[in-house]
Coordinates of C-alpha atoms and ligand atoms in Angstrom, one line a residue:
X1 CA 0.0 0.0 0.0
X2 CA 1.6 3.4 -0.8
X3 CA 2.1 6.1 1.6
X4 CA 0.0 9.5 0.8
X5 CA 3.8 11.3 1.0
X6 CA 4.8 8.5 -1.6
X7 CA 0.9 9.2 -3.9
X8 CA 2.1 13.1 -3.6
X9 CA 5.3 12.5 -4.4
X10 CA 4.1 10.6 -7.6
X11 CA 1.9 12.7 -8.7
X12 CA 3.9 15.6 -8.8
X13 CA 6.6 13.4 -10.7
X14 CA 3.7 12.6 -13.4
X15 CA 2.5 16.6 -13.2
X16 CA 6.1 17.4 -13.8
X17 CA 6.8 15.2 -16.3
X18 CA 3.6 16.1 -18.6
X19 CA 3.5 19.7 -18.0
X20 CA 5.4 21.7 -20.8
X21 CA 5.8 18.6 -22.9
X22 CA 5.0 20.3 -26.4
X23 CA 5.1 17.5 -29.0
X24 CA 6.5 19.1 -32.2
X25 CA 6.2 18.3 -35.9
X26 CA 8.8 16.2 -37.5
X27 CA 11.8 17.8 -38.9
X28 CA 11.2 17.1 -42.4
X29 CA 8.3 16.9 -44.9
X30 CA 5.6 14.7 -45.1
X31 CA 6.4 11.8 -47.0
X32 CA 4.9 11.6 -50.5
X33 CA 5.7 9.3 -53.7
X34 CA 9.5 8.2 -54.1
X35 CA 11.1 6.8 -56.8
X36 CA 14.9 5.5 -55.9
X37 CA 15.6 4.9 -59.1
X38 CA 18.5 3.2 -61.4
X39 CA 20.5 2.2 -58.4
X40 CA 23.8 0.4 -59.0
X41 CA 23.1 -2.9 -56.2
X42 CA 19.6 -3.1 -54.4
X43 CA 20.6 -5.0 -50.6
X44 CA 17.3 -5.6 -50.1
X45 CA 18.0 -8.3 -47.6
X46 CA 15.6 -10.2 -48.9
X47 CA 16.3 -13.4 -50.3
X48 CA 12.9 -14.0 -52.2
X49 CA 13.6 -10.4 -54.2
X50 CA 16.8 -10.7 -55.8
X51 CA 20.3 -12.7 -56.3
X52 CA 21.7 -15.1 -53.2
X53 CA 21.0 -14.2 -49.4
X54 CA 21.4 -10.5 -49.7
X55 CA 18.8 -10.4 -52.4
X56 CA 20.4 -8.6 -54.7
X57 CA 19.2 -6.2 -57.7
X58 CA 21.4 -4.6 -60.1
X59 CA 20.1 -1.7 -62.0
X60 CA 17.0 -1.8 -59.8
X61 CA 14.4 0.6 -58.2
X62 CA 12.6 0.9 -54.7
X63 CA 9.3 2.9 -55.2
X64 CA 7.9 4.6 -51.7
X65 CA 4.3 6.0 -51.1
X66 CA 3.9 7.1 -47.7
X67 CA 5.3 5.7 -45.2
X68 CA 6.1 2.3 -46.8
X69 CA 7.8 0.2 -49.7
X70 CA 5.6 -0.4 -52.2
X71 CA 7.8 -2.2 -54.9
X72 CA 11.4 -3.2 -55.3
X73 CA 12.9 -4.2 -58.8
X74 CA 13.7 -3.1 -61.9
X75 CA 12.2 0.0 -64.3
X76 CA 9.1 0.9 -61.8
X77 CA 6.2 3.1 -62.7
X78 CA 7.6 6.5 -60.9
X79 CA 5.0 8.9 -62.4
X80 CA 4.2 11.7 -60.3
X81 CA 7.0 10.5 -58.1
X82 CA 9.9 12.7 -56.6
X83 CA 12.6 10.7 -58.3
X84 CA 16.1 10.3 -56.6
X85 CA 19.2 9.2 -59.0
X86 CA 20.9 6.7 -57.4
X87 CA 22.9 5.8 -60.4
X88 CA 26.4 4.2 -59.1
X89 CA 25.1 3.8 -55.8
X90 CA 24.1 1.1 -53.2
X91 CA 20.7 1.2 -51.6
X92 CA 20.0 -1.2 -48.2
X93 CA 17.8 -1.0 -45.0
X94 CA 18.4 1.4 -42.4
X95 CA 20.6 0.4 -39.2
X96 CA 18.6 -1.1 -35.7
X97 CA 20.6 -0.4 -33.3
X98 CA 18.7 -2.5 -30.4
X99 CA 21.0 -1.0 -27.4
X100 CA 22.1 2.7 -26.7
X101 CA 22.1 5.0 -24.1
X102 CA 21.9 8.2 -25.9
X103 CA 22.2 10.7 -23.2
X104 CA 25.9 9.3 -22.6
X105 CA 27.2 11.6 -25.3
X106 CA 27.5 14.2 -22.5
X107 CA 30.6 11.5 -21.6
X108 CA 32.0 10.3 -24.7
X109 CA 35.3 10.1 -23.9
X110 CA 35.3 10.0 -20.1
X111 CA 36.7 7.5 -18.2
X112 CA 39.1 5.9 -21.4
X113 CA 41.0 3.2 -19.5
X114 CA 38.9 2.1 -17.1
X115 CA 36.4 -1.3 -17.0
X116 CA 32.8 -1.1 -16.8
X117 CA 32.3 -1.3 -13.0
X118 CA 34.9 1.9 -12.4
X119 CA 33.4 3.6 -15.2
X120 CA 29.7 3.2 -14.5
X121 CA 31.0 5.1 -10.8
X122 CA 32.9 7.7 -12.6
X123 CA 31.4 9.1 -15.8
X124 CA 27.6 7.5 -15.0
X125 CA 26.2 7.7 -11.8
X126 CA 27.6 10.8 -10.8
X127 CA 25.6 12.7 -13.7
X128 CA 22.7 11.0 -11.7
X129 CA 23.4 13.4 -9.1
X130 CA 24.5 16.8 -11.4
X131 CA 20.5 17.9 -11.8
X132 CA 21.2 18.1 -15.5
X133 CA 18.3 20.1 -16.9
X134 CA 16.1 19.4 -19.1
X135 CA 17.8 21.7 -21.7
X136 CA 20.7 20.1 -21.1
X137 CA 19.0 16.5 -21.8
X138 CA 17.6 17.4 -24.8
X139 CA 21.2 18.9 -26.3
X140 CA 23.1 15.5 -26.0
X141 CA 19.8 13.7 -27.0
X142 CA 19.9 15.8 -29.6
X143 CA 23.7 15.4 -30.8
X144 CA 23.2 11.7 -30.3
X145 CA 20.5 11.1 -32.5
X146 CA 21.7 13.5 -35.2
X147 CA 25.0 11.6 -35.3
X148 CA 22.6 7.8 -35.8
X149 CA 20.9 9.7 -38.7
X150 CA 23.9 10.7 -40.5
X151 CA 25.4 7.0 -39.8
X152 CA 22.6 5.7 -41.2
X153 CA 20.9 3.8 -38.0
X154 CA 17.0 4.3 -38.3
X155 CA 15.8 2.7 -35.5
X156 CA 17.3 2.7 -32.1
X157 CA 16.3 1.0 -28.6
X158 CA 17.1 4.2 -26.1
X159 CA 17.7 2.5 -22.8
X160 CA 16.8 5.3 -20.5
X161 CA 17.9 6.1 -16.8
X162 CA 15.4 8.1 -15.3
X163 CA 17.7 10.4 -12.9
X164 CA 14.7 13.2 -13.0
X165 CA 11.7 14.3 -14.6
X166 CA 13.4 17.5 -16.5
X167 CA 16.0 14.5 -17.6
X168 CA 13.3 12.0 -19.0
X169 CA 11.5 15.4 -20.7
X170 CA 14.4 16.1 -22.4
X171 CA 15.1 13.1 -23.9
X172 CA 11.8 12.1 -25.1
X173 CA 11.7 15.7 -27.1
X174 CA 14.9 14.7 -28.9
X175 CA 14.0 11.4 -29.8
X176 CA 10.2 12.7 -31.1
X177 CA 11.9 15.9 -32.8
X178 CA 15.1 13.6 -34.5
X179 CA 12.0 11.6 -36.9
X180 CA 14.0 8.4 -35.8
X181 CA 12.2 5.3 -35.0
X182 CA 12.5 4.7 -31.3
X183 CA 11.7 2.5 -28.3
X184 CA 12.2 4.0 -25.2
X185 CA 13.3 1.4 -22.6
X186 CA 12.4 3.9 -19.7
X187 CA 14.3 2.7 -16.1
X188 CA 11.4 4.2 -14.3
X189 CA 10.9 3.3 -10.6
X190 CA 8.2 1.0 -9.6
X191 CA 7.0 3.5 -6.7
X192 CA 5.8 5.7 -10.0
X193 CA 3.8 3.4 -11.8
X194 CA 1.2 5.3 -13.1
X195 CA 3.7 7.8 -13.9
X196 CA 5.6 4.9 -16.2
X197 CA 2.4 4.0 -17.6
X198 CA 1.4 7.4 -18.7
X199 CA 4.7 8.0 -20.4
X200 CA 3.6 4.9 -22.8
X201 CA -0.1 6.2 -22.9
X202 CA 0.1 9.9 -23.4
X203 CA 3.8 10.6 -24.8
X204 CA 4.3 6.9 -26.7
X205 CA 1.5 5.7 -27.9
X206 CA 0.2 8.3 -29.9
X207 CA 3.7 8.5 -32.1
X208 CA 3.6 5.7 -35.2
X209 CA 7.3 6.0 -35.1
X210 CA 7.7 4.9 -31.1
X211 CA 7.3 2.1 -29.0
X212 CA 7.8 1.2 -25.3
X213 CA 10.0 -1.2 -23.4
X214 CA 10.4 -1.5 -19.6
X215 CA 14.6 -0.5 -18.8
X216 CA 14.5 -3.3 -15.9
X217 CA 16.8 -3.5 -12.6
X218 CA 20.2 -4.7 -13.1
X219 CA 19.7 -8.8 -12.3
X220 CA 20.7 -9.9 -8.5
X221 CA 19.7 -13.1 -7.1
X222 CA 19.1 -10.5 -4.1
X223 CA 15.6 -11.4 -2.8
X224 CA 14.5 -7.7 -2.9
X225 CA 15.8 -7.4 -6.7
X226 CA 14.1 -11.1 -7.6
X227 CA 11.0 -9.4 -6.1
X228 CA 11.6 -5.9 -8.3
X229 CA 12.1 -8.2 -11.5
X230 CA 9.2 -10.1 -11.0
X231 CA 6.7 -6.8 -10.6
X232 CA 8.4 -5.4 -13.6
X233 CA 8.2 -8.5 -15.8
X234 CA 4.4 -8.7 -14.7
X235 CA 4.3 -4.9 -15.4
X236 CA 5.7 -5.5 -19.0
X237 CA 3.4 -8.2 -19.6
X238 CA 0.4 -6.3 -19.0
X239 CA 1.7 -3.8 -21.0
X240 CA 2.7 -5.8 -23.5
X241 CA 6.1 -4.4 -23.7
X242 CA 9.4 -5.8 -23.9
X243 CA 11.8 -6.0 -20.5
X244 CA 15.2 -5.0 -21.5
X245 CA 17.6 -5.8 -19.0
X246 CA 21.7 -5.4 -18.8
X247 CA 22.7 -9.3 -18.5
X248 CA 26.4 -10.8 -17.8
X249 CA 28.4 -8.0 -19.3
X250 CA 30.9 -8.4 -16.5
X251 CA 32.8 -11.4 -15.7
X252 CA 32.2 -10.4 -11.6
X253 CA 28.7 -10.1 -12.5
X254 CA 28.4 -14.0 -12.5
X255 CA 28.6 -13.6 -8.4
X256 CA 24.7 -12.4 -8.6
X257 CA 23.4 -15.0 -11.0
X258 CA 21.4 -13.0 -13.0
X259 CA 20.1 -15.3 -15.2
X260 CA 18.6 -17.4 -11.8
X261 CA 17.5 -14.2 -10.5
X262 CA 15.7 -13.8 -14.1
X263 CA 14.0 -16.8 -14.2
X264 CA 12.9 -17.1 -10.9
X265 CA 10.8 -13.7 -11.5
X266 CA 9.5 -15.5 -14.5
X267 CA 11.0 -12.9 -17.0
X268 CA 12.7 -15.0 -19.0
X269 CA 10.9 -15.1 -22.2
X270 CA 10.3 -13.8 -25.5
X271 CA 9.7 -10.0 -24.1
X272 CA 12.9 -10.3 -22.4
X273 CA 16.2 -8.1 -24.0
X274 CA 19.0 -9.1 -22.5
X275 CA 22.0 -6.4 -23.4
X276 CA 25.3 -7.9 -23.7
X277 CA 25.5 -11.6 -22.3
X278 CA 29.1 -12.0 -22.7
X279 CA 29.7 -14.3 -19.6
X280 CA 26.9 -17.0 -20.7
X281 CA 27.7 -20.5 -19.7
X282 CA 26.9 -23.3 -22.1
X283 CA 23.7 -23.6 -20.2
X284 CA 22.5 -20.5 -20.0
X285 CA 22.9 -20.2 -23.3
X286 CA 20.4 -23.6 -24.2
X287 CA 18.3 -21.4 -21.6
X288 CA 18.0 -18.9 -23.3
X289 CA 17.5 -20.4 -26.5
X290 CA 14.9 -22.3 -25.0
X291 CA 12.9 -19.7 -23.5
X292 CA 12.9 -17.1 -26.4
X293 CA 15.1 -14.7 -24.9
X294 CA 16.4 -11.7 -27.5
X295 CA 20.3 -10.4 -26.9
X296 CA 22.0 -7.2 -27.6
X297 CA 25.5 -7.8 -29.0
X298 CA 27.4 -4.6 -28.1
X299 CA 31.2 -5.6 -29.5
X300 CA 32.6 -2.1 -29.3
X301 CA 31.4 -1.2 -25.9
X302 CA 33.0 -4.7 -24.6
X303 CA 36.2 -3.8 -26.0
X304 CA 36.7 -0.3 -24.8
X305 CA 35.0 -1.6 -21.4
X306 CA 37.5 -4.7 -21.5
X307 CA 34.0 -7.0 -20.3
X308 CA 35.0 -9.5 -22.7
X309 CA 33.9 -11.3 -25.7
X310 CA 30.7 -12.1 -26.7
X311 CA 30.5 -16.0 -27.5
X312 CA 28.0 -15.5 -30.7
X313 CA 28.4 -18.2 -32.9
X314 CA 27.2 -20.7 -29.6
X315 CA 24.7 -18.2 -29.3
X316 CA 23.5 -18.2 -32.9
X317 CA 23.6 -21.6 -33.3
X318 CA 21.1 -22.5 -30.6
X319 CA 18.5 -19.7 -32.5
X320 CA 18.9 -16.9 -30.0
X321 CA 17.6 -13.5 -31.9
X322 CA 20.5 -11.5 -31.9
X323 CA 20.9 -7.7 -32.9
X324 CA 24.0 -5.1 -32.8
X325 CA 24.1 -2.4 -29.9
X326 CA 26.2 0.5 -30.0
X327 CA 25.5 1.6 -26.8
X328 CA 26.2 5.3 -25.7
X329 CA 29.4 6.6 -24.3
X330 CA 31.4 3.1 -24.0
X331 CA 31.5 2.8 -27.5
X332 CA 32.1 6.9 -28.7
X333 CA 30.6 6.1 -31.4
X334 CA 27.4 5.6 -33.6
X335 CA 29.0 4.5 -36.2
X336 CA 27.5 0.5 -37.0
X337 CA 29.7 0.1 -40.1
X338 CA 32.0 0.2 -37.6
X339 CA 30.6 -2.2 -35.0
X340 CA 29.9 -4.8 -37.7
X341 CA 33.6 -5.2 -38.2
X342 CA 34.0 -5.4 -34.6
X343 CA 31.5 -8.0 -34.4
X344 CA 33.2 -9.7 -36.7
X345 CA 36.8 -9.3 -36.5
X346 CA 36.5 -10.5 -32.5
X347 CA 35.4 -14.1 -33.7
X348 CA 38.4 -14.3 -36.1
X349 CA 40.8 -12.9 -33.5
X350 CA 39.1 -15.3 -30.7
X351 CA 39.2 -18.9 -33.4
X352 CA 41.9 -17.6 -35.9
X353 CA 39.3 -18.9 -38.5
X354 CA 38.3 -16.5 -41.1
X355 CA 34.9 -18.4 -41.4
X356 CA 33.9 -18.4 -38.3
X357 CA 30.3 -16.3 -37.5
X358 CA 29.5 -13.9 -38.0
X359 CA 30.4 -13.6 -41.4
X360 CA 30.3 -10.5 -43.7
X361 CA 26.6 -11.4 -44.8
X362 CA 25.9 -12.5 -40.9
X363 CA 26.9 -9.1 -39.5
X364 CA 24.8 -7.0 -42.4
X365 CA 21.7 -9.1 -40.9
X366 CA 22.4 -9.0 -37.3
X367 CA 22.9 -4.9 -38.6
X368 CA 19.2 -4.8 -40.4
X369 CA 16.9 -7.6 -40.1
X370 CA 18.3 -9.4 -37.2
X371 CA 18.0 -6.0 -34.7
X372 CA 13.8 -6.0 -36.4
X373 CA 13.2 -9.6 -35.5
X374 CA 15.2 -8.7 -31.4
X375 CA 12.4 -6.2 -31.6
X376 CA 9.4 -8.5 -33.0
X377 CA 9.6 -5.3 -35.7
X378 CA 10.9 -7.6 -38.8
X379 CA 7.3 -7.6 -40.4
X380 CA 7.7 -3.7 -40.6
X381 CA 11.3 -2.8 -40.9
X382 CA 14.6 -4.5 -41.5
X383 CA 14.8 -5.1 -45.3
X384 CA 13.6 -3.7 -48.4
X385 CA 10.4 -5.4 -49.5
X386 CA 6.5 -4.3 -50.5
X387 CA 5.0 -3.4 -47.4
X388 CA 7.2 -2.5 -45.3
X389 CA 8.5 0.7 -43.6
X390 CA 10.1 2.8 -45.8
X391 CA 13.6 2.7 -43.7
X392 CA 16.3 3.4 -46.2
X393 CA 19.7 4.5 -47.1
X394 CA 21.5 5.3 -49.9
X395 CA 25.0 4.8 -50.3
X396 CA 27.7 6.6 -52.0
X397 CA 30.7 3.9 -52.7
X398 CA 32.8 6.5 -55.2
X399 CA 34.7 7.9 -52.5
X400 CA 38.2 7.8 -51.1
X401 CA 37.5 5.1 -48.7
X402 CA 36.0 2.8 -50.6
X403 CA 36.6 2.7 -54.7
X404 CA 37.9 1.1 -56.9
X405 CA 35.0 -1.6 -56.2
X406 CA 35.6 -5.6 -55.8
X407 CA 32.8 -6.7 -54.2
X408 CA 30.5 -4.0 -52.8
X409 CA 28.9 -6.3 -50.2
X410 CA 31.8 -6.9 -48.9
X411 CA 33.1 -3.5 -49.1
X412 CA 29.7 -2.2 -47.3
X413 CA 31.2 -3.9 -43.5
X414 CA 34.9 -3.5 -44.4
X415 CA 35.2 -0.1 -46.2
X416 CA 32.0 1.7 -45.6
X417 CA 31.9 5.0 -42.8
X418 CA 29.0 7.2 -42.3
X419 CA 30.5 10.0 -44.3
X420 CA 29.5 7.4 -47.2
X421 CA 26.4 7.8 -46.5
X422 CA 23.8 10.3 -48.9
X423 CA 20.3 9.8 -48.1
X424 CA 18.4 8.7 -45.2
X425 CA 14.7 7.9 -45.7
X426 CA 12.5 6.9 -42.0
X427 CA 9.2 6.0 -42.7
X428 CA 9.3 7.2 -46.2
X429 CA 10.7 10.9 -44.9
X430 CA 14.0 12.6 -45.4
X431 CA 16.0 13.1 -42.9
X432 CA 19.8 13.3 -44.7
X433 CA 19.5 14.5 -48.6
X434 CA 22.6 14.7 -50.7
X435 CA 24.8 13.7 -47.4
X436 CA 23.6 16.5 -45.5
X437 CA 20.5 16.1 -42.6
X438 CA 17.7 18.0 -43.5
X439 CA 16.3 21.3 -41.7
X440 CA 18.9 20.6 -39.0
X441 CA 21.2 23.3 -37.4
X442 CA 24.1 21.6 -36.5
X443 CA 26.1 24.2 -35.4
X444 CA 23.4 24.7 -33.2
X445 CA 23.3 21.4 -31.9
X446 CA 27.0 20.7 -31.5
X447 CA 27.0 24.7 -29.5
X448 CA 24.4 23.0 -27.2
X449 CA 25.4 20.2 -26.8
X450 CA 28.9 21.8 -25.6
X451 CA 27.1 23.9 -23.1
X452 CA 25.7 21.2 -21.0
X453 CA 29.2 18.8 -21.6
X454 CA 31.5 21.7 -20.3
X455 CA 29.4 21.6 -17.1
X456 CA 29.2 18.2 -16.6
X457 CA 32.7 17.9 -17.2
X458 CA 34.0 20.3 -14.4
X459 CA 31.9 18.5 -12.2
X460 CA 32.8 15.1 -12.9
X461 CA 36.4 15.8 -12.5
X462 CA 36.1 18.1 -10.0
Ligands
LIG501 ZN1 23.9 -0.5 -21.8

């Protein structure tokens, strides 16, 4: 039974949380009729569409209306369409990136040579406790999901702390003003309830491009944190939401057997996102696998934060749904060209076998399709094909880093960097044109954004 101290204190969470929320328009123009048209090599990820397990299309077209694809292949009917040349030029689906912590541009760079346990208490929690305003939220929300768009990632899993109302504010605006597809895996505390409930009813729900997830506890075989799992696993249920949870990143996180503590709340399952898992047993893998559970591979943030290596061909080969993370400010980067050479350089380093998963056309699924089917999402985005979201980019492959071309598929995980890439479409808008995001003020954003790091700087290393 709650307190009345505990009902006041709520409410005025929820009151202010709501109050001053403006919800503004997207940044660019509604979508219409798109043509992509004579592009060099369709990726449409779909097997069924084109050549081999990338389905490819030479010379082909993608034609949007709306929001959606409604045709892939070659010389489509574009009349009355805005056409886009993409002579020379490779066309795939839009990164999902299923784990980031976006606000943690505010620390990129903080804390370079220490593991994850001595960097969550230096650069993390601290900023708990720094009253960053809501302003200041919403300018490294802001530079974050600015920097996915130019990279190319068009749907992101935000795994939000809740250190304040102002905080939570701030980053929901960014997210709704970037015209990114989001989830917002909010850590809200269970004393606020209704307060997490009316975040997915009134600021969530009525957003096409959003969705919900519950940002669970850490997992402790602690009695008190079985008991918090278990109330938020029900809570997810009920809301039919996913439970997103950071799992065995650690090695010393094995002392709390999370994966016990997990199931013995009854949250392991197909709604549960476990971020990481890079101290899995052979057991817990078969667990896993046998329960449905979805995993966030985060490769980059495991190297910087020394946690390990992920073991993802067992993983893959008992059927877990896997997706690539990028992860905030232990990675310093949003860059998932990147982080699919990571994923897969790591394996070849571990085995010394250049064949070993994930292979080139592994990490461009676990990049695209496999992040939409982590998110139950792969009906709507996560390839090219009729029907689906109109999630797109278009790359540029005549440039320094990557001509003369040998095998573009190839060269998309080895050679490719955002700078490479020219359009981004989300739901059928566009948000980069020509390599430049549209009806954004970046100088703007990066002054912002400077503001509110300069201050939590001083403090940090105060
Ligand atoms: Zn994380």
């Amino acid at each position: 039974m709650q307190c009345s101290a505990t009902k006041r204190f709520a409410a005025s969470f929820l009151t202010m949380f709501l109050v001053g929320l403006t919800i503004q328009p997207s940044v660019a123009q509604a979508p219409g009729r798109t043509l992509i048209r004579n592009v060099n090599l369709d990726m449409t990820m779909e097997p069924q569409l084109g050549d081999g397990e990338f389905g490819l299309i030479a010379s082909g077209d993608v034609l949007i209306e709306g929001d959606r694809i409604v045709a892939v292949g070659k010389d489509l009917d574009g009349s009355g369409a805005r056409t886009v040349d993409a002579t020379g030029k490779i066309v795939m689906p839009g990164f999902v990136d299923v784990h980031n912590h976006l606000w943690q541009s505010l620390i990129w760079g903080c804390g370079a040579s220490l593991a994850v346990g001595d960097w969550l208490k230096a650069c993390v929690f601290p900023v708990g406790r720094l009253n960053v305003t809501e302003q200041e939220a919403y300018a490294v929300v802001r530079l974050s999901t600015l920097d996915l768009l130019s990279a190319g990632v068009t749907t992101v899993v935000y795994w939000s702390h809740a250190f304040s109302p102002d905080f939570a504010r701030g980053n929901l605006q960014a997210l709704l003003d970037s015209g990114l597809r989001f989830a917002f895996a909010y850590r809200g505390r269970l004393e606020h309830v209704d307060d997490i409930r009316a975040i997915k009813r009134d600021m969530i729900d009525p957003h096409p491009r959003a969705s919900f997830q519950i940002g669970g506890v850490h997992p402790n075989i602690a009695t008190e944190v079985v008991n918090t799992l278990r109330r938020m696993s029900e809570l997810a249920r009920e809301m039919n939401v996913k439970l997103h949870v950071h799992l065995l990143e650690a090695e010393h996180d094995r002392q709390q057997d999370p994966l016990r503590a997990l199931d013995l709340a009854g949250a392991l399952g197909p709604m549960l996102i476990g971020a990481h898992a890079v101290h899995v047993t052979d057991d817990e893998i078969v667990r896993l696998a046998s329960r449905g559970v979805r995993l966030a591979h985060c490769p980059l943030s495991n190297m910087r934060l020394a946690s390990g290596i992920m073991r993802l061909g067992a993983i893959r080969a008992q059927g877990i749904r896997v997706g690539l993370g990028l992860d905030g400010g232990t990675n310093d980067t949003s860059d998932m060209f990147n982080t699919m050479r990571t994923a897969i350089g790591l394996q070849r380093a571990l085995t010394h076998n250049p064949t070993v998963y994930p292979t080139v056309a592994a990490a461009l699924q676990l990049a695209t399709i496999g992040g939409a089917e982590v998110l139950d999402m792969e009906a709507q985005i996560g390839s090219l094909a009729p029907g689906k979201k109109a999630d797109v980019i278009v790359l540029d492959p005549d440039a320094l880093n990557f001509a003369p071309r040998f095998d573009e598929v190839s060269q998309v995980v080895f050679n490719a960097q955002p700078s490479n890439i020219e359009w981004v479409f989300v739901g059928g808008r566009v948000l980069k044109e020509r390599g430049k995001l549209v009806g954004v003020d970046a100088k703007t954003a990066i002054a912002d954004a400077n503001r509110a790091g300069q201050r939590v700087r001083a403090a940090l290393i105060r």
